[in-house]
N, CA, C and O atoms as a Maestro MAE file, in Angstrom:
{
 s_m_m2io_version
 :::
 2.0.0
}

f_m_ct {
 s_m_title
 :::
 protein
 m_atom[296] {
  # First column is atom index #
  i_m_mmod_type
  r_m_x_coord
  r_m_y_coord
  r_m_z_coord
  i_m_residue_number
  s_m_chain_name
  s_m_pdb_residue_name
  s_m_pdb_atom_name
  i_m_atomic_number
  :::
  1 25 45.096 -50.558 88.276 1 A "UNK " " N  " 7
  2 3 45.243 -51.452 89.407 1 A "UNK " " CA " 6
  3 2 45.576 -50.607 90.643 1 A "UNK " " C  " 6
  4 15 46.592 -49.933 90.815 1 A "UNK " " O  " 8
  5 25 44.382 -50.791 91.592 2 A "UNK " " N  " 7
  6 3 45.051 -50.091 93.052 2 A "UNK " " CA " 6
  7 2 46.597 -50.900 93.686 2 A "UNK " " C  " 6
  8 15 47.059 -52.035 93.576 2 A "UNK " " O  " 8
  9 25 47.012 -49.726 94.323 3 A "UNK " " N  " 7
  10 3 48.090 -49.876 95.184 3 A "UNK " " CA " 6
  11 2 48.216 -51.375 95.856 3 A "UNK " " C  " 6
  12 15 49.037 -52.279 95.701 3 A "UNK " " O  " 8
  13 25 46.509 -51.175 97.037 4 A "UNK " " N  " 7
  14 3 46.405 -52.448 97.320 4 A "UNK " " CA " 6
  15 2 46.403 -53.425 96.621 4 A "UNK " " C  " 6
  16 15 47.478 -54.009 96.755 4 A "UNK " " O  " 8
  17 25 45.378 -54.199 95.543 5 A "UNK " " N  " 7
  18 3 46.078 -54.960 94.792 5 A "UNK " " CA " 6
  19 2 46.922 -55.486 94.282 5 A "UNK " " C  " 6
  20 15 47.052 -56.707 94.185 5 A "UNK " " O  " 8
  21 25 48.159 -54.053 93.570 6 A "UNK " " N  " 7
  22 3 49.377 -54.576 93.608 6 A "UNK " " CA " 6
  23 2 50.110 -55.115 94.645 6 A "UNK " " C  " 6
  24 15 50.995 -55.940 94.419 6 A "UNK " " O  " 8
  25 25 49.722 -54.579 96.228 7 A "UNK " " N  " 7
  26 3 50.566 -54.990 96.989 7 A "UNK " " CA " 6
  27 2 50.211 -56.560 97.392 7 A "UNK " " C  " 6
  28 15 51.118 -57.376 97.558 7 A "UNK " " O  " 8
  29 25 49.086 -56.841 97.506 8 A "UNK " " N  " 7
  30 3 48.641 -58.286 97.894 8 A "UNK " " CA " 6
  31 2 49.095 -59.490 96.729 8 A "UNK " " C  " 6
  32 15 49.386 -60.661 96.972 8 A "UNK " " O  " 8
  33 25 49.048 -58.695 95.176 9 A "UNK " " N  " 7
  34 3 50.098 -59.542 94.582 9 A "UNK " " CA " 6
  35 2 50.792 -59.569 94.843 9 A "UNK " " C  " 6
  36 15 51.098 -60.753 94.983 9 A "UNK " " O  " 8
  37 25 51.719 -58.806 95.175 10 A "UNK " " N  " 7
  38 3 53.506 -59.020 95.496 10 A "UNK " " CA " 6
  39 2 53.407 -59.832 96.740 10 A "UNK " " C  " 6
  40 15 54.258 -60.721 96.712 10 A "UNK " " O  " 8
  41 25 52.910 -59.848 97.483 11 A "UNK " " N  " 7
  42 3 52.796 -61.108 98.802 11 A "UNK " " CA " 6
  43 2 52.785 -62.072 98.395 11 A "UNK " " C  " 6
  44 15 53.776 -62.763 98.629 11 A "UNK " " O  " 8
  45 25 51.587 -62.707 97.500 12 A "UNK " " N  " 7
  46 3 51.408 -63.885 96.955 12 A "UNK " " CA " 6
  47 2 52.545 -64.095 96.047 12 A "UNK " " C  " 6
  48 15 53.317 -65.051 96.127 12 A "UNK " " O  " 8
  49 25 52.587 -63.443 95.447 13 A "UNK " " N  " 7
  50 3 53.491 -63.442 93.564 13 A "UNK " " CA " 6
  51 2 55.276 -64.555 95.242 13 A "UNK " " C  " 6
  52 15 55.656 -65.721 95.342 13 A "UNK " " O  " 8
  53 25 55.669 -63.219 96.050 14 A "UNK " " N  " 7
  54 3 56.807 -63.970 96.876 14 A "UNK " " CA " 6
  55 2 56.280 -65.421 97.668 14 A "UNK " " C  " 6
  56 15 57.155 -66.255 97.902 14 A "UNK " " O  " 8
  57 25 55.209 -65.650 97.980 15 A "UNK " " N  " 7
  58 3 54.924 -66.679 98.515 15 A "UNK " " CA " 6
  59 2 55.083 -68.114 97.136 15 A "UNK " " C  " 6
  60 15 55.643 -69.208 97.206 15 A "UNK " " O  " 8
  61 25 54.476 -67.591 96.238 16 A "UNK " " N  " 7
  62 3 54.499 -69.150 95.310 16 A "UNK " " CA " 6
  63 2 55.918 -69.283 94.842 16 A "UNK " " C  " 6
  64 15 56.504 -70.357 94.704 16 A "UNK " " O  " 8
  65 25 56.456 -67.994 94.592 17 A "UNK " " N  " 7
  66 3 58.214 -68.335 94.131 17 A "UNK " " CA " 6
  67 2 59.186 -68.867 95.619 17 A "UNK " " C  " 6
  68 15 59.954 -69.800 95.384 17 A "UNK " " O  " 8
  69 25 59.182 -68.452 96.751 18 A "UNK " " N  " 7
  70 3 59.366 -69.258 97.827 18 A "UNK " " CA " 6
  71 2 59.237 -70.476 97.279 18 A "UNK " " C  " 6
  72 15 60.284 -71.014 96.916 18 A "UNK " " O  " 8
  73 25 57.960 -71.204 97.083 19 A "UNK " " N  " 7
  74 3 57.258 -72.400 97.098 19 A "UNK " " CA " 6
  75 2 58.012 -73.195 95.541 19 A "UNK " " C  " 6
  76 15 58.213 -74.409 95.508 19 A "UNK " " O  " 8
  77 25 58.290 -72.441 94.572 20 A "UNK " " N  " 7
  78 3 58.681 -72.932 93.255 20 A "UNK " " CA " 6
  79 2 60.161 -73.114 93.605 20 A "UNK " " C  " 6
  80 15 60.797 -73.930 92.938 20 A "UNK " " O  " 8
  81 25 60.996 -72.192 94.939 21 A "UNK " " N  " 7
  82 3 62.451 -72.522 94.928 21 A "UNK " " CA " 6
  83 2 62.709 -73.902 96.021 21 A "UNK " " C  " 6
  84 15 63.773 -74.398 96.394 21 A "UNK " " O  " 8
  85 25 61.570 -74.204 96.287 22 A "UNK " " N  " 7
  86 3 61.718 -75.032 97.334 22 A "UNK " " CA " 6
  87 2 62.043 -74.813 98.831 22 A "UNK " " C  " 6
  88 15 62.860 -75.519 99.422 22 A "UNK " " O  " 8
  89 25 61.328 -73.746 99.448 23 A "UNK " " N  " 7
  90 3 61.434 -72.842 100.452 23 A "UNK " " CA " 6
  91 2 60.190 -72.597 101.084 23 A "UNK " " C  " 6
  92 15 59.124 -72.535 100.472 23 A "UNK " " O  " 8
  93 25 60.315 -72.466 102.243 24 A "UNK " " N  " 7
  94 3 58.123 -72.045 102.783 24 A "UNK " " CA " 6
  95 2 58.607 -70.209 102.723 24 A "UNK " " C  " 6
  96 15 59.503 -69.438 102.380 24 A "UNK " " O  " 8
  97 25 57.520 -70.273 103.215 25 A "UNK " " N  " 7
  98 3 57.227 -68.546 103.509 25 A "UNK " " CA " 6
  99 2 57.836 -68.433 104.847 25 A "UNK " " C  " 6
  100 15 58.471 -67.468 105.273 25 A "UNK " " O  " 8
  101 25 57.511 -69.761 105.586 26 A "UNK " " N  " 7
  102 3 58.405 -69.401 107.352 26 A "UNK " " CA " 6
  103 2 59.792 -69.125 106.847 26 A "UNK " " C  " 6
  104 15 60.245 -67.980 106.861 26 A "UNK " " O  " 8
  105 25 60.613 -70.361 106.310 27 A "UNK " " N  " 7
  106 3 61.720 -69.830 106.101 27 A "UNK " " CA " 6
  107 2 61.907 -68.779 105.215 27 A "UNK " " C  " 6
  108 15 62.726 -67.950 105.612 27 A "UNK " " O  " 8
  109 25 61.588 -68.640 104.537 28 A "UNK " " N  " 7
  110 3 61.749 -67.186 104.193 28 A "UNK " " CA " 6
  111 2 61.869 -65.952 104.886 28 A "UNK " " C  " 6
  112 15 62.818 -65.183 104.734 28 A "UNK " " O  " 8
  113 25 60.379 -65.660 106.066 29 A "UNK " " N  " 7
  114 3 60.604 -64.610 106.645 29 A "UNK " " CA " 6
  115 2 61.833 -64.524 107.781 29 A "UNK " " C  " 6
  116 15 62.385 -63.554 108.300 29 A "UNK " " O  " 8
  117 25 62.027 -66.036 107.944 30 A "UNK " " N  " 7
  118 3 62.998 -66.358 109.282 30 A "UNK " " CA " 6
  119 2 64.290 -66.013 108.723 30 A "UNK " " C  " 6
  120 15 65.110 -65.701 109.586 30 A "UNK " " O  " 8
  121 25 64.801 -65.971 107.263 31 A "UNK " " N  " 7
  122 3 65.950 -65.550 106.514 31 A "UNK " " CA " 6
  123 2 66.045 -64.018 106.464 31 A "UNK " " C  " 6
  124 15 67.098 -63.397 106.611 31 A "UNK " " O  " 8
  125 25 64.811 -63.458 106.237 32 A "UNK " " N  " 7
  126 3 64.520 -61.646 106.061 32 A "UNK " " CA " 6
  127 2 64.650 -61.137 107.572 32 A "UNK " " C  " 6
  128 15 64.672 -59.919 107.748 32 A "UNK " " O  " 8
  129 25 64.711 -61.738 108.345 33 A "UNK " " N  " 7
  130 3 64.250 -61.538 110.010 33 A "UNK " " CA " 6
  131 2 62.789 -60.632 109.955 33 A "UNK " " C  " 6
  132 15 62.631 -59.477 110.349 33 A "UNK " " O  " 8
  133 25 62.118 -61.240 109.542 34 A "UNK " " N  " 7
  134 3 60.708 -60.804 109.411 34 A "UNK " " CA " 6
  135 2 59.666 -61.655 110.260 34 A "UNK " " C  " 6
  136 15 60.183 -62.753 110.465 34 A "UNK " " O  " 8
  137 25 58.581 -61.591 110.754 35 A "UNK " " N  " 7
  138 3 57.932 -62.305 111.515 35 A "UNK " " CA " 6
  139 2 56.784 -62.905 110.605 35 A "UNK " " C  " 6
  140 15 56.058 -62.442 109.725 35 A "UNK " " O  " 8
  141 25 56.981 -64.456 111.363 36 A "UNK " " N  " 7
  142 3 56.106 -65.064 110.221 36 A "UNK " " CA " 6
  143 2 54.822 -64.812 109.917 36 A "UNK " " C  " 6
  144 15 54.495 -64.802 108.730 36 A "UNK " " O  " 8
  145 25 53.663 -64.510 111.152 37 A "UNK " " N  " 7
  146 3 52.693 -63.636 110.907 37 A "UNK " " CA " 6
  147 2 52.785 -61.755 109.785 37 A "UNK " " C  " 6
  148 15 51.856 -61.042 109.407 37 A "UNK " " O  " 8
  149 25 53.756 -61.648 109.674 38 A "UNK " " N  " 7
  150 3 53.566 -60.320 109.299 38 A "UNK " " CA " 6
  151 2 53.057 -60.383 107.722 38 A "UNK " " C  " 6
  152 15 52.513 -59.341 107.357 38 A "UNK " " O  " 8
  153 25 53.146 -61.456 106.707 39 A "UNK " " N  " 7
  154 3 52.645 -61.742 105.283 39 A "UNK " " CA " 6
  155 2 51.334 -61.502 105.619 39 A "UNK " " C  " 6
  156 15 50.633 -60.513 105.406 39 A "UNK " " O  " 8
  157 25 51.089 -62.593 106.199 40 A "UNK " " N  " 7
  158 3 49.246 -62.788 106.688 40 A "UNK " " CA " 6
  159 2 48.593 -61.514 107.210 40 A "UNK " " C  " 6
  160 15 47.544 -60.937 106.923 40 A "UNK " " O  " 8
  161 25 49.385 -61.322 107.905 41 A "UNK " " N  " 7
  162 3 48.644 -60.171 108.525 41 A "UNK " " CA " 6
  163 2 48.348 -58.777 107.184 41 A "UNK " " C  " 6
  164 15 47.261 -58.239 106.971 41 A "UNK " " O  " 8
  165 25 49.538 -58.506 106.533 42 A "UNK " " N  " 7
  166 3 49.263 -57.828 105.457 42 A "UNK " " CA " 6
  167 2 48.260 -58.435 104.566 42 A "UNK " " C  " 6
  168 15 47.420 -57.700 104.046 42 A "UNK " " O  " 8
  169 25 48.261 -59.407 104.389 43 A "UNK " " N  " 7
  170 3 47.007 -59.830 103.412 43 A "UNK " " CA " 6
  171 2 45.757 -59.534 104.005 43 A "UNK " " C  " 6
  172 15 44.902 -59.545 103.120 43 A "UNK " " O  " 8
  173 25 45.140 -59.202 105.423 44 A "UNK " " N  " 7
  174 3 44.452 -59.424 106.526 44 A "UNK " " CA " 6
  175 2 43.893 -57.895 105.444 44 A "UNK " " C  " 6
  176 15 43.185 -57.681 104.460 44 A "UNK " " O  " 8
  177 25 44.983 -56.935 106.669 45 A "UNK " " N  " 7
  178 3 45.101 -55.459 106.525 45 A "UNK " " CA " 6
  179 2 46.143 -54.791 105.946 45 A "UNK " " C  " 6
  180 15 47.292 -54.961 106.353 45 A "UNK " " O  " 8
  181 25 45.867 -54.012 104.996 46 A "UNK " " N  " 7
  182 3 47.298 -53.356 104.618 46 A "UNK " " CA " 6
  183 2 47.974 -52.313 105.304 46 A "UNK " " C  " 6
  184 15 47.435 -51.323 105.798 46 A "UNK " " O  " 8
  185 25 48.884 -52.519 105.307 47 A "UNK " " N  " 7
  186 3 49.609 -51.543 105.885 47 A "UNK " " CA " 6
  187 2 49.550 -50.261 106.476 47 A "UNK " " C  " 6
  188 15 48.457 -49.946 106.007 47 A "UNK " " O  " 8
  189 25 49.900 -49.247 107.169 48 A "UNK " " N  " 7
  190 3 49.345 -47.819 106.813 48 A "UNK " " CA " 6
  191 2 49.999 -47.643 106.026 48 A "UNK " " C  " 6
  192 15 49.369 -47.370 105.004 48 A "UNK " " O  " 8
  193 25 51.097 -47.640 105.887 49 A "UNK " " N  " 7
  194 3 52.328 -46.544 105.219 49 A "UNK " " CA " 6
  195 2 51.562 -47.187 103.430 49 A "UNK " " C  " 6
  196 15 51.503 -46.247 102.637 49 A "UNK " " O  " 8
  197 25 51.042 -48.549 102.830 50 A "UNK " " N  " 7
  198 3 50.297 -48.158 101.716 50 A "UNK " " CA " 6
  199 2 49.111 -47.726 101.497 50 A "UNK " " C  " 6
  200 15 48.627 -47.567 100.376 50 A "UNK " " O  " 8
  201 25 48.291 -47.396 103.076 51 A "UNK " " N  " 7
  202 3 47.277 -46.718 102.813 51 A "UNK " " CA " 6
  203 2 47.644 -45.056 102.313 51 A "UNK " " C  " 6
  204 15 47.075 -44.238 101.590 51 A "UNK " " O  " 8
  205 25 48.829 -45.064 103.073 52 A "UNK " " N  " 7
  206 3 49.152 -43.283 102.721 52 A "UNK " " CA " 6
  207 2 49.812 -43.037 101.670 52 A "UNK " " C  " 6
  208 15 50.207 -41.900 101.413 52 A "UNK " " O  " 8
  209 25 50.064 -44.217 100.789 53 A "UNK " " N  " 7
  210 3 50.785 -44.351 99.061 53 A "UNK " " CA " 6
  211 2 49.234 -43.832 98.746 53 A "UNK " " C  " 6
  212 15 48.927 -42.642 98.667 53 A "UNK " " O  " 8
  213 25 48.368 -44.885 98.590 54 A "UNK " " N  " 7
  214 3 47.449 -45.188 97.802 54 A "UNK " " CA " 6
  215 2 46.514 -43.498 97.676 54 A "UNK " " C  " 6
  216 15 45.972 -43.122 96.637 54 A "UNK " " O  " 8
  217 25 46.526 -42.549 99.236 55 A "UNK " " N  " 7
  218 3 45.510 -41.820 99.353 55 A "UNK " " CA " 6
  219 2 46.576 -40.513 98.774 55 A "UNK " " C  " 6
  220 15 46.096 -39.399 98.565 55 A "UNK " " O  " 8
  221 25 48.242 -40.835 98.522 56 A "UNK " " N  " 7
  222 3 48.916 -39.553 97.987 56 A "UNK " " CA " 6
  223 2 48.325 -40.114 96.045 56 A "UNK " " C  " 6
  224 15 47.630 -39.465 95.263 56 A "UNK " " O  " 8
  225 25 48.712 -40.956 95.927 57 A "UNK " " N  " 7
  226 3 47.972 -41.104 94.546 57 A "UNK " " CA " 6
  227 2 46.560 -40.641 93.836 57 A "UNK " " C  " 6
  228 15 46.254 -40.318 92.688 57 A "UNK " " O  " 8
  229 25 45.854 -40.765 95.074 58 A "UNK " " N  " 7
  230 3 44.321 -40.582 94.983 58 A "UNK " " CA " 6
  231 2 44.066 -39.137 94.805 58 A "UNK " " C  " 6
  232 15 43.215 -38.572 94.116 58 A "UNK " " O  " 8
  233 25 45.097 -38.606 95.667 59 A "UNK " " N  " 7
  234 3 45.283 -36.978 95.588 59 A "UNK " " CA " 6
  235 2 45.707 -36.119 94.327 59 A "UNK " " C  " 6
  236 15 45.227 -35.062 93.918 59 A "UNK " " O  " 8
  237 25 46.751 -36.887 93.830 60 A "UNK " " N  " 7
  238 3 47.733 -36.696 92.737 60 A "UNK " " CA " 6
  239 2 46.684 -37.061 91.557 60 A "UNK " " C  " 6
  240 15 47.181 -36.796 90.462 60 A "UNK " " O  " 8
  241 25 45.576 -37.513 91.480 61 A "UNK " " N  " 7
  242 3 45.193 -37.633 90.141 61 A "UNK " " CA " 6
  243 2 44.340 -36.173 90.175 61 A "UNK " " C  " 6
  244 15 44.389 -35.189 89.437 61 A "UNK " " O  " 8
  245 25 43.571 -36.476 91.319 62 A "UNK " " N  " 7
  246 3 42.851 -34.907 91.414 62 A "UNK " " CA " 6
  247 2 43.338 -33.924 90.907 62 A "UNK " " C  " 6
  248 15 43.015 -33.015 90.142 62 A "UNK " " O  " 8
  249 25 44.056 -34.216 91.388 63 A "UNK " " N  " 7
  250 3 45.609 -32.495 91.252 63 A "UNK " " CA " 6
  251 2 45.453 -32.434 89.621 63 A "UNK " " C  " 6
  252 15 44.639 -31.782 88.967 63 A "UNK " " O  " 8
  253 25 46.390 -33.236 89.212 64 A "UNK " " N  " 7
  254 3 46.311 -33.702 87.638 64 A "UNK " " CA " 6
  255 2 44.704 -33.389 86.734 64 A "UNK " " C  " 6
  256 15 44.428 -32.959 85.614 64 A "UNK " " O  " 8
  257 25 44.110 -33.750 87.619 65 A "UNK " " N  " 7
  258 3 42.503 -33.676 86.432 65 A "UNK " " CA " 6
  259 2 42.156 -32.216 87.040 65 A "UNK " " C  " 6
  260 15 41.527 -31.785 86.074 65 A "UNK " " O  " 8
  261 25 42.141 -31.324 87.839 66 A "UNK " " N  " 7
  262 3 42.125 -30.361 87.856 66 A "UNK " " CA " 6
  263 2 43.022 -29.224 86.890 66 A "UNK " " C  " 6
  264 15 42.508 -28.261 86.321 66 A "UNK " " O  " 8
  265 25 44.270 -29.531 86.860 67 A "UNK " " N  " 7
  266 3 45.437 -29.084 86.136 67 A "UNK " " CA " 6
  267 2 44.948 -29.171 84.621 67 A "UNK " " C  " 6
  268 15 45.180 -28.196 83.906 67 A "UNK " " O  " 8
  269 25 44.364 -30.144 84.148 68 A "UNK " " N  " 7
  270 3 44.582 -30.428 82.921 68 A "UNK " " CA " 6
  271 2 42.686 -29.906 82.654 68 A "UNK " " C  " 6
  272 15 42.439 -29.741 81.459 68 A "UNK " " O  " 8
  273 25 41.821 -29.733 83.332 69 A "UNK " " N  " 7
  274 3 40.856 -28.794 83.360 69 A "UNK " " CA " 6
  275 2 40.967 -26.999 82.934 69 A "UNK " " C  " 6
  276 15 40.490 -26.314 82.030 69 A "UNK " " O  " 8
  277 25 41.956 -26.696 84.245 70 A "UNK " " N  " 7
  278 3 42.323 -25.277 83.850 70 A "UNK " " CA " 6
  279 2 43.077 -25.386 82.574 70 A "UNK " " C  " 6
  280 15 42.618 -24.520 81.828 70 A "UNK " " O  " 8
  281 25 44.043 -26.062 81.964 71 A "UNK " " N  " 7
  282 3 45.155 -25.548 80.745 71 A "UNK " " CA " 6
  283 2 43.806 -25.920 79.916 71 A "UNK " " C  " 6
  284 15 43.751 -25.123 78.980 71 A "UNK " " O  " 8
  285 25 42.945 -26.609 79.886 72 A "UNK " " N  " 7
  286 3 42.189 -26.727 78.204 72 A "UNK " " CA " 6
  287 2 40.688 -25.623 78.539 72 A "UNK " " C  " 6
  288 15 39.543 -25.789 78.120 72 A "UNK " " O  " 8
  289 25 41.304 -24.344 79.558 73 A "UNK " " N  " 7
  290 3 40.262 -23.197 79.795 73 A "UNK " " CA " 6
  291 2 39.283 -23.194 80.216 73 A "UNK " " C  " 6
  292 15 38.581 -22.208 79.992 73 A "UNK " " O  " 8
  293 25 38.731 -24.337 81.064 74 A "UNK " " N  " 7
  294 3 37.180 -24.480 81.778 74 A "UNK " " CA " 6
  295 2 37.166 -24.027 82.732 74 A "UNK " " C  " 6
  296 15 36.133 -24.030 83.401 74 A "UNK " " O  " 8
  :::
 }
 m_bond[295] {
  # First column is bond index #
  i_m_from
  i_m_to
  i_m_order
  :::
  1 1 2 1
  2 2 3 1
  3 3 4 2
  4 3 5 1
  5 5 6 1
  6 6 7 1
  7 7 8 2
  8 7 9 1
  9 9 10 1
  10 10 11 1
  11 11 12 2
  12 11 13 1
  13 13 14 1
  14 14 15 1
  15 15 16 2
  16 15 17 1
  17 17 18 1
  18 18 19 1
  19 19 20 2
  20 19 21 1
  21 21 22 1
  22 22 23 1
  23 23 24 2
  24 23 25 1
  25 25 26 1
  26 26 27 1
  27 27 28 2
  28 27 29 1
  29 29 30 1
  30 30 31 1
  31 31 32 2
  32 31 33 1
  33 33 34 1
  34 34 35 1
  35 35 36 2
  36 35 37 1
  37 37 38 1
  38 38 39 1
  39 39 40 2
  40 39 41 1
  41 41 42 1
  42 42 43 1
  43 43 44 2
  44 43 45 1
  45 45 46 1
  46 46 47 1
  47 47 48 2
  48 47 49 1
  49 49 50 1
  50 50 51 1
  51 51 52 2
  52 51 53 1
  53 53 54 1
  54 54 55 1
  55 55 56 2
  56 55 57 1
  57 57 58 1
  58 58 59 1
  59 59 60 2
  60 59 61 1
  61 61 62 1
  62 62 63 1
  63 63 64 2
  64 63 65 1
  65 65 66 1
  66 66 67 1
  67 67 68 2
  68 67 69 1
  69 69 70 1
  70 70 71 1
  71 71 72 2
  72 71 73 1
  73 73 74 1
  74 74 75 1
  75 75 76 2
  76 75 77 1
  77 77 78 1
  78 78 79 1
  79 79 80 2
  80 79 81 1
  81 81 82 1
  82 82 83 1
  83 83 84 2
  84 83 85 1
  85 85 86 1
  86 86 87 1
  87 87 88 2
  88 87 89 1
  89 89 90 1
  90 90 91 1
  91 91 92 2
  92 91 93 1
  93 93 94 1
  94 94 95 1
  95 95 96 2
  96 95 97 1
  97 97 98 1
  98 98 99 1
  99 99 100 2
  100 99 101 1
  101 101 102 1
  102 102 103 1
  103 103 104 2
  104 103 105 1
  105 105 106 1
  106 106 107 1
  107 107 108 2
  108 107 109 1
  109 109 110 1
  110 110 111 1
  111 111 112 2
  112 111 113 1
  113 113 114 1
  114 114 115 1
  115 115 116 2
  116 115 117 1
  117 117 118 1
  118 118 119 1
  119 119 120 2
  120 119 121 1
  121 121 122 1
  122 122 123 1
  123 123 124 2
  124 123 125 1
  125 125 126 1
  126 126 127 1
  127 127 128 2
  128 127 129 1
  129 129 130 1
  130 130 131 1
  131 131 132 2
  132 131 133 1
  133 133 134 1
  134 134 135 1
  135 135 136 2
  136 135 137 1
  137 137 138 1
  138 138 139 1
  139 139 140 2
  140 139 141 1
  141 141 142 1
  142 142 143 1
  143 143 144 2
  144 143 145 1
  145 145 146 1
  146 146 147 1
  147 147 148 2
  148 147 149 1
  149 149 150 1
  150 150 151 1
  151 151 152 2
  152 151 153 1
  153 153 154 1
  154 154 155 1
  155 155 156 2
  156 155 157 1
  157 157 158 1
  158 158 159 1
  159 159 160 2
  160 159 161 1
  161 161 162 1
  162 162 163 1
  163 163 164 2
  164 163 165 1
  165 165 166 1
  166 166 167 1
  167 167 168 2
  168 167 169 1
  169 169 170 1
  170 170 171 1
  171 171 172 2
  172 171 173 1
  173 173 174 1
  174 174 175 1
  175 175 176 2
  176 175 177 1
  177 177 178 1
  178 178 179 1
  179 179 180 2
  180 179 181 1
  181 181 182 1
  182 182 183 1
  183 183 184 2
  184 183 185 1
  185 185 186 1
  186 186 187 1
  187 187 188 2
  188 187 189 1
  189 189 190 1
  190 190 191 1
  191 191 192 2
  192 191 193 1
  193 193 194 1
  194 194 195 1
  195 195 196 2
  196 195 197 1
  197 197 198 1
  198 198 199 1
  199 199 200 2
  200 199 201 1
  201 201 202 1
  202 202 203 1
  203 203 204 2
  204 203 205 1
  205 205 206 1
  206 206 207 1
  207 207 208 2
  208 207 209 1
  209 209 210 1
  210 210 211 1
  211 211 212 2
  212 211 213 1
  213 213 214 1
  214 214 215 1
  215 215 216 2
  216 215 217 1
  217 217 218 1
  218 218 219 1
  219 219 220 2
  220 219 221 1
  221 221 222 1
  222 222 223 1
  223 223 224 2
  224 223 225 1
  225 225 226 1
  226 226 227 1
  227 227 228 2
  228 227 229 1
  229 229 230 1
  230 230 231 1
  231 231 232 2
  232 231 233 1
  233 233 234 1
  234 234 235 1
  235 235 236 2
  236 235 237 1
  237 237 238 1
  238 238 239 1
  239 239 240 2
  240 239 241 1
  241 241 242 1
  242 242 243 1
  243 243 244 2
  244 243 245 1
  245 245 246 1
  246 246 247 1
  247 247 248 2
  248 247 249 1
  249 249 250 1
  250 250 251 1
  251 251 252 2
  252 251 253 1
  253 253 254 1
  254 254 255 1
  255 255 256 2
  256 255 257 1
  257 257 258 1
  258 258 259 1
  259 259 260 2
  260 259 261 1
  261 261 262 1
  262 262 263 1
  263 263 264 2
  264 263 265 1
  265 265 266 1
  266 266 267 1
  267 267 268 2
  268 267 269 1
  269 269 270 1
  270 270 271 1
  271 271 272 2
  272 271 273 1
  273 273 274 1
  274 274 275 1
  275 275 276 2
  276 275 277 1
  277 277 278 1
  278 278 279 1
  279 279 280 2
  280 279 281 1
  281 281 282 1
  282 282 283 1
  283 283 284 2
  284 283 285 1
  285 285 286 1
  286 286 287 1
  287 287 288 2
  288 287 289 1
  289 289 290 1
  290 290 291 1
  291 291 292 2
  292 291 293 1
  293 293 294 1
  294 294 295 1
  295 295 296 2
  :::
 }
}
């Protein structure tokens, strides 16, 4: 599962439990002092700061499948 994915679940996954405690998402963000556009907008576009998770991961496997190339001598 990409980064993104996980992260757009966790938006939703907090939006329906909001909704199951008997709470909106406004009040919610208005409790976090968060702006109520800012959910949406992440669902829109993600973030940078998880574009720059997702592209250190992307890096880190490389790294890894290279690594594990050289130790089995190719």
């Amino acid at each position: 599962m990409s980064f993104k994915t996980e992260f757009d679940a966790r938006i939703d996954a907090i939006d329906t439990r909001a909704k199951a405690a008997g709470t909106s998402l406004t009040e919610l963000c208005r409790r976090a002092g968060v702006a109520r556009s800012t959910p949406d907008r992440w669902r829109k576009v993600t973030p940078k700061t998880v574009e720059i998770v997702t592209e250190l991961e992307s890096k880190l496997v490389e790294i890894e499948a290279q690594r594990a190339k050289q130790a089995a001598g190719e």
